[in-house]
XYZ file of C-alpha atoms in Angstrom:
284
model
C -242.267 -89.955 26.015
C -240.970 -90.513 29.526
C -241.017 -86.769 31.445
C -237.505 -85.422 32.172
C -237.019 -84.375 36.375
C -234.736 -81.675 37.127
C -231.691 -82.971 39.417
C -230.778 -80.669 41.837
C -227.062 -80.963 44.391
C -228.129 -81.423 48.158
C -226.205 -78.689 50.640
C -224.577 -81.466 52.427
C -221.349 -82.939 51.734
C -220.833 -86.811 52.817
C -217.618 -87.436 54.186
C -217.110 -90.187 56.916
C -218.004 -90.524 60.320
C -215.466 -87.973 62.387
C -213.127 -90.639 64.648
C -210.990 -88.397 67.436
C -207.764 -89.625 68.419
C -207.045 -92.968 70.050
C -203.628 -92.298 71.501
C -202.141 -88.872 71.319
C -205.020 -87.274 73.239
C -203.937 -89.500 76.591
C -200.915 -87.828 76.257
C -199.058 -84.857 77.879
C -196.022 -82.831 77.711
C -194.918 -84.050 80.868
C -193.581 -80.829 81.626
C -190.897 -80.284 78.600
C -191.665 -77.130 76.204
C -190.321 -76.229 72.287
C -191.471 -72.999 72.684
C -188.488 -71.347 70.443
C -186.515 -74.030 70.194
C -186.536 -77.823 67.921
C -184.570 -79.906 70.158
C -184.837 -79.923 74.148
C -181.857 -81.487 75.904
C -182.675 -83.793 78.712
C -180.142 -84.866 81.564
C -180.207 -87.513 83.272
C -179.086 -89.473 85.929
C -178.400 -93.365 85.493
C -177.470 -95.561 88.270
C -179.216 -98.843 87.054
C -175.086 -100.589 87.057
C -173.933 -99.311 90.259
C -174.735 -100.842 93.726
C -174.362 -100.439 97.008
C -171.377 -100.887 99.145
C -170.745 -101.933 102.796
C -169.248 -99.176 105.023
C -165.569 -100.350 106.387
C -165.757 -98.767 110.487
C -162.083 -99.652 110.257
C -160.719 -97.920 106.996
C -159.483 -93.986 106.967
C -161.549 -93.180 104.005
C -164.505 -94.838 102.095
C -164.388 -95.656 98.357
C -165.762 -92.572 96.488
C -167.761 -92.274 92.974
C -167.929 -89.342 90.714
C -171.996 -88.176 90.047
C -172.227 -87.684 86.512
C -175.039 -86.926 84.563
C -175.987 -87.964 80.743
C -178.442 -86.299 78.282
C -180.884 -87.409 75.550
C -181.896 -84.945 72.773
C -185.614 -84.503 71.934
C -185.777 -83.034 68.423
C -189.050 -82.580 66.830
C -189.133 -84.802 63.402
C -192.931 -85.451 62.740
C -193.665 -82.406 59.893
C -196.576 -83.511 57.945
C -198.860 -81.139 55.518
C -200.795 -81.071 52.753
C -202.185 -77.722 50.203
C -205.111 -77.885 48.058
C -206.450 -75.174 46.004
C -209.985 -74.091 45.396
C -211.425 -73.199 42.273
C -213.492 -69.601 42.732
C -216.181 -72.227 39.995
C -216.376 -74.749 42.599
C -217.144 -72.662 45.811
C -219.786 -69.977 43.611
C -221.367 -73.641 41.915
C -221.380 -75.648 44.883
C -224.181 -75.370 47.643
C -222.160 -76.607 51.028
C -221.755 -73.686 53.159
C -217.731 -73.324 54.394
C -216.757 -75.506 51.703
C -212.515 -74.771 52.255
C -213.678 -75.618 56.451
C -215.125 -79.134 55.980
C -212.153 -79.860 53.216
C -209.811 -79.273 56.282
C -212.199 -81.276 58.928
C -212.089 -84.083 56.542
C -208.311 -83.876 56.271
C -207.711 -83.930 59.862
C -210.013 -86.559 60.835
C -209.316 -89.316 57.956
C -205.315 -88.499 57.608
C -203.720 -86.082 59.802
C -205.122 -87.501 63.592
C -204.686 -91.276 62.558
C -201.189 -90.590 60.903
C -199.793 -88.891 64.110
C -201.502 -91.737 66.543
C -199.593 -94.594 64.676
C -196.400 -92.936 64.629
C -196.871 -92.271 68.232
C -197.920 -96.064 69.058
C -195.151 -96.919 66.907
C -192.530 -94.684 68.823
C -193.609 -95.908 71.830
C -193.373 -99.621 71.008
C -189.741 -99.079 69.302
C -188.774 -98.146 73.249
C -189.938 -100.988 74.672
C -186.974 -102.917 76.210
C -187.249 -106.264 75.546
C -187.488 -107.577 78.879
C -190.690 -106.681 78.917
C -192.042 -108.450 75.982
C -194.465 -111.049 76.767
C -195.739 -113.603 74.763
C -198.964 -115.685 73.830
C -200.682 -117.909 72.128
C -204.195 -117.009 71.468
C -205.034 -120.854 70.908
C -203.862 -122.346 74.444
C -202.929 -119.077 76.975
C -205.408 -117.430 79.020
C -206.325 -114.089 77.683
C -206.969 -111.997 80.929
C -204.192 -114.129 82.604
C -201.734 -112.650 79.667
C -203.093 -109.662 79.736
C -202.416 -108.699 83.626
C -198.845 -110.387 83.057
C -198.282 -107.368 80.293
C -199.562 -104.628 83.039
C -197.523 -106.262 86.226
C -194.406 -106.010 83.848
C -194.957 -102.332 84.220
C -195.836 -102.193 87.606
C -192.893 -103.921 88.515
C -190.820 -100.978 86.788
C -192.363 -98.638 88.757
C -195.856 -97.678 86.576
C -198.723 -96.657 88.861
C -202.258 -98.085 87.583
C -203.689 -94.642 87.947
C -201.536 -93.168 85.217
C -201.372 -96.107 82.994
C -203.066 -96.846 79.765
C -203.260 -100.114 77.557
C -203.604 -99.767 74.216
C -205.774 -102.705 72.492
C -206.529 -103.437 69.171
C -210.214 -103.787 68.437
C -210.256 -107.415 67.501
C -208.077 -107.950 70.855
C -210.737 -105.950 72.737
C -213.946 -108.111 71.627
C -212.111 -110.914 72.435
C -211.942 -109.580 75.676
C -215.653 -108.100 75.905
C -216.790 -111.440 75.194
C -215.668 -112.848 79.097
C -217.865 -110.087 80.911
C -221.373 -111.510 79.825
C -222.741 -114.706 81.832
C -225.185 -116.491 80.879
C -226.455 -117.720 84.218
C -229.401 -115.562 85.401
C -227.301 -113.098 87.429
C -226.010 -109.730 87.010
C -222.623 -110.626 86.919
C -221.982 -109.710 83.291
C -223.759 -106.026 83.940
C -222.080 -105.265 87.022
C -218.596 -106.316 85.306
C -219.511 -103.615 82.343
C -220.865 -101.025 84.846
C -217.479 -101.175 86.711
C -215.439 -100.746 83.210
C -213.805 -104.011 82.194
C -212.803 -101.851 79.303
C -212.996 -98.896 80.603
C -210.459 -100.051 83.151
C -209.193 -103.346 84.094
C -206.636 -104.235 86.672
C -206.761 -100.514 87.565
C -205.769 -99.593 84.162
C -207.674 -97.769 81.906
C -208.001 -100.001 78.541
C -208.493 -97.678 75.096
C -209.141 -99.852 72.465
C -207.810 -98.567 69.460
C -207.928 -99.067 65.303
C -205.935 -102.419 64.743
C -204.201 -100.501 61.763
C -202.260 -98.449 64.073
C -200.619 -100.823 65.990
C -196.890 -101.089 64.102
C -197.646 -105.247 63.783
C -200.637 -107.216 63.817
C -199.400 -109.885 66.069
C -199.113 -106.690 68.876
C -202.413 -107.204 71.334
C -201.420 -104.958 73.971
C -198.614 -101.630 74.648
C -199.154 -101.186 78.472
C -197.529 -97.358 79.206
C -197.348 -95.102 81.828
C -198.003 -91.753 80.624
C -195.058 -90.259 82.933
C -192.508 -92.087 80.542
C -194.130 -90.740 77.054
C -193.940 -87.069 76.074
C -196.095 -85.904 73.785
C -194.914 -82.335 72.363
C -197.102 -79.466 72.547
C -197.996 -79.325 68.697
C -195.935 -76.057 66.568
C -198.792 -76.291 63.921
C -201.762 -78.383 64.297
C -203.865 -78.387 61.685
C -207.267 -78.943 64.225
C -206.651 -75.407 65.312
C -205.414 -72.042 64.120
C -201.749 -72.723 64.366
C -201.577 -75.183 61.710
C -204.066 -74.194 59.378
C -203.897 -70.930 56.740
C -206.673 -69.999 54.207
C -204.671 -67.911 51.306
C -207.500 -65.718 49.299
C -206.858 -65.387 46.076
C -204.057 -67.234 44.924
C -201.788 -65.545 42.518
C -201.819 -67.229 39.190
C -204.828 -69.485 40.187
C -208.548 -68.688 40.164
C -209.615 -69.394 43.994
C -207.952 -69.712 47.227
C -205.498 -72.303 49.057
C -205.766 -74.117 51.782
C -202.614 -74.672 53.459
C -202.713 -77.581 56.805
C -199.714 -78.273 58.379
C -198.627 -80.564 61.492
C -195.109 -79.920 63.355
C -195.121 -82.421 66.680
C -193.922 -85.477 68.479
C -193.896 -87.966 71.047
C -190.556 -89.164 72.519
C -189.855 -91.731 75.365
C -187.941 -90.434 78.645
C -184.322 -92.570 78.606
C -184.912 -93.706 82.105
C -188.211 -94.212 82.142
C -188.383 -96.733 79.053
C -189.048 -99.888 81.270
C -192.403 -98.423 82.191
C -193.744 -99.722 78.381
C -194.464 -103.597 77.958
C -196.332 -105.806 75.212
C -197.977 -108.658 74.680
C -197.557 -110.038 71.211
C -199.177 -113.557 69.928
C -196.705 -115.804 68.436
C -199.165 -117.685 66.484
C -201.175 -116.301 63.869
């Protein structure tokens, strides 16, 4: 008879690969703090209709405006969280070491961190005026040609290169990758890598980023200066202490809780809105 083998539970737990954030770690707070509050008012000053007039040497008095200032209200809405209770049984039968830890890593990595980077991307795209849409067909258009188009739309709004990013989607990106290599016995292709064609192009530095986060699939590009995006200084974030609680012993229940919670946002200064551009494909 064939000889039974004893099975035995490795001390590992297999999870996926950890992926950090593509687009909320590029941003900042840009100087605006929540500390004790949920909404920050923001005034501003908007003279994008007005003009200059020419000064009359012969007239008493000179035509006179009234300054007036507007506000926009910044009012924390992303509140995300999820609980999940531990059996006592599962922690004193399992072998993994900080079980109720890597249950949180695993939450933060695969949900929490690519939840919050769409809804950013997507927030940031919804501000986009629509002037500075640009358009392409993948079939006929020069890639790099559309692409610099999408980055001088910013520029001429007044984004610097040095504190610009463009977002690409990966299949956008090898796309792109694929013009750096030549194929004729110089070092044209290495030195093109060496300097960062993704790592920055046109003075921009180029993140490629999961295609699933990008609000539409025919989106190939968001082009933002980072002075006209605010990213809140997290409440709770559940990739530190302020959004994540271990409850031991859970009344009622035989084991302990783990409680992750994620209180932000990202919001897009009034004024500063032209400083975002696209380039979406309009064939598929």
């Amino acid at each position: 008879m064939p000889s039974k083998l004893g099975i035995k539970t490795a001390s590992i737990l297999d999870k996926p690969l950890e992926i950090a954030s593509y687009v909320a770690r590029h941003l900042n707070a840009n100087g605006l703090d929540w500390t004790s509050a949920s909404t920050v008012k923001l005034l501003n000053y908007d003279i994008s209709g007005s003009s200059l007039s020419t000064y009359d040497e012969t007239a008493v008095s000179q035509t006179v405006t009234l300054a007036e200032t507007g506000d926009q209200d910044m009012t924390l809405a992303y509140n995300k969280y999820k609980f999940l209770r531990i059996q006592d049984t599962l922690e004193q039968d399992t072998p993994v070491a900080s079980l109720a830890s890597k249950f949180a890593r695993s939450w933060v990595y695969e949900k929490f961190i690519p939840d919050f980077d769409a809804y950013a991307l997507a927030k940031i795209v919804a501000a986009r005026p629509a002037a500075n849409k640009i358009t392409w067909n993948s079939a006929s258009d020069n890639i790099k040609l559309k692409f610099f188009n999408t980055v001088s739309a910013v520029k001429k709004r007044g984004g610097s290169p040095g504190s610009m990013i463009a977002f690409i989607p990966f299949a956008f990106a090898d796309s792109l990758k694929a013009l750096v290599t030549t194929f004729d016995g110089s070092n044209l292709g290495y030195e093109a890598g060496k300097n960062g064609v993704l790592g920055q192009l046109d003075g921009v530095v180029v993140v490629e980023t999961d295609d699933t986060y990008f609000p539409a699939t025919y989106i190939d590009v968001v082009v933002v200066d980072k002075r006209a995006v605010v990213k809140a200084t997290p409440k709770m974030d559940p990739a530190t202490g302020s959004g994540m609680k271990l409850i031991k012993d859970v009344p009622g229940h035989g084991g302990s809780e783990l409680q992750l919670r994620a209180r932000g946002d990202v919001f897009v200064f009034g004024m500063k809105a032209k400083a975002i551009a696209t380039l979406e494909r309009t064939n598929s």
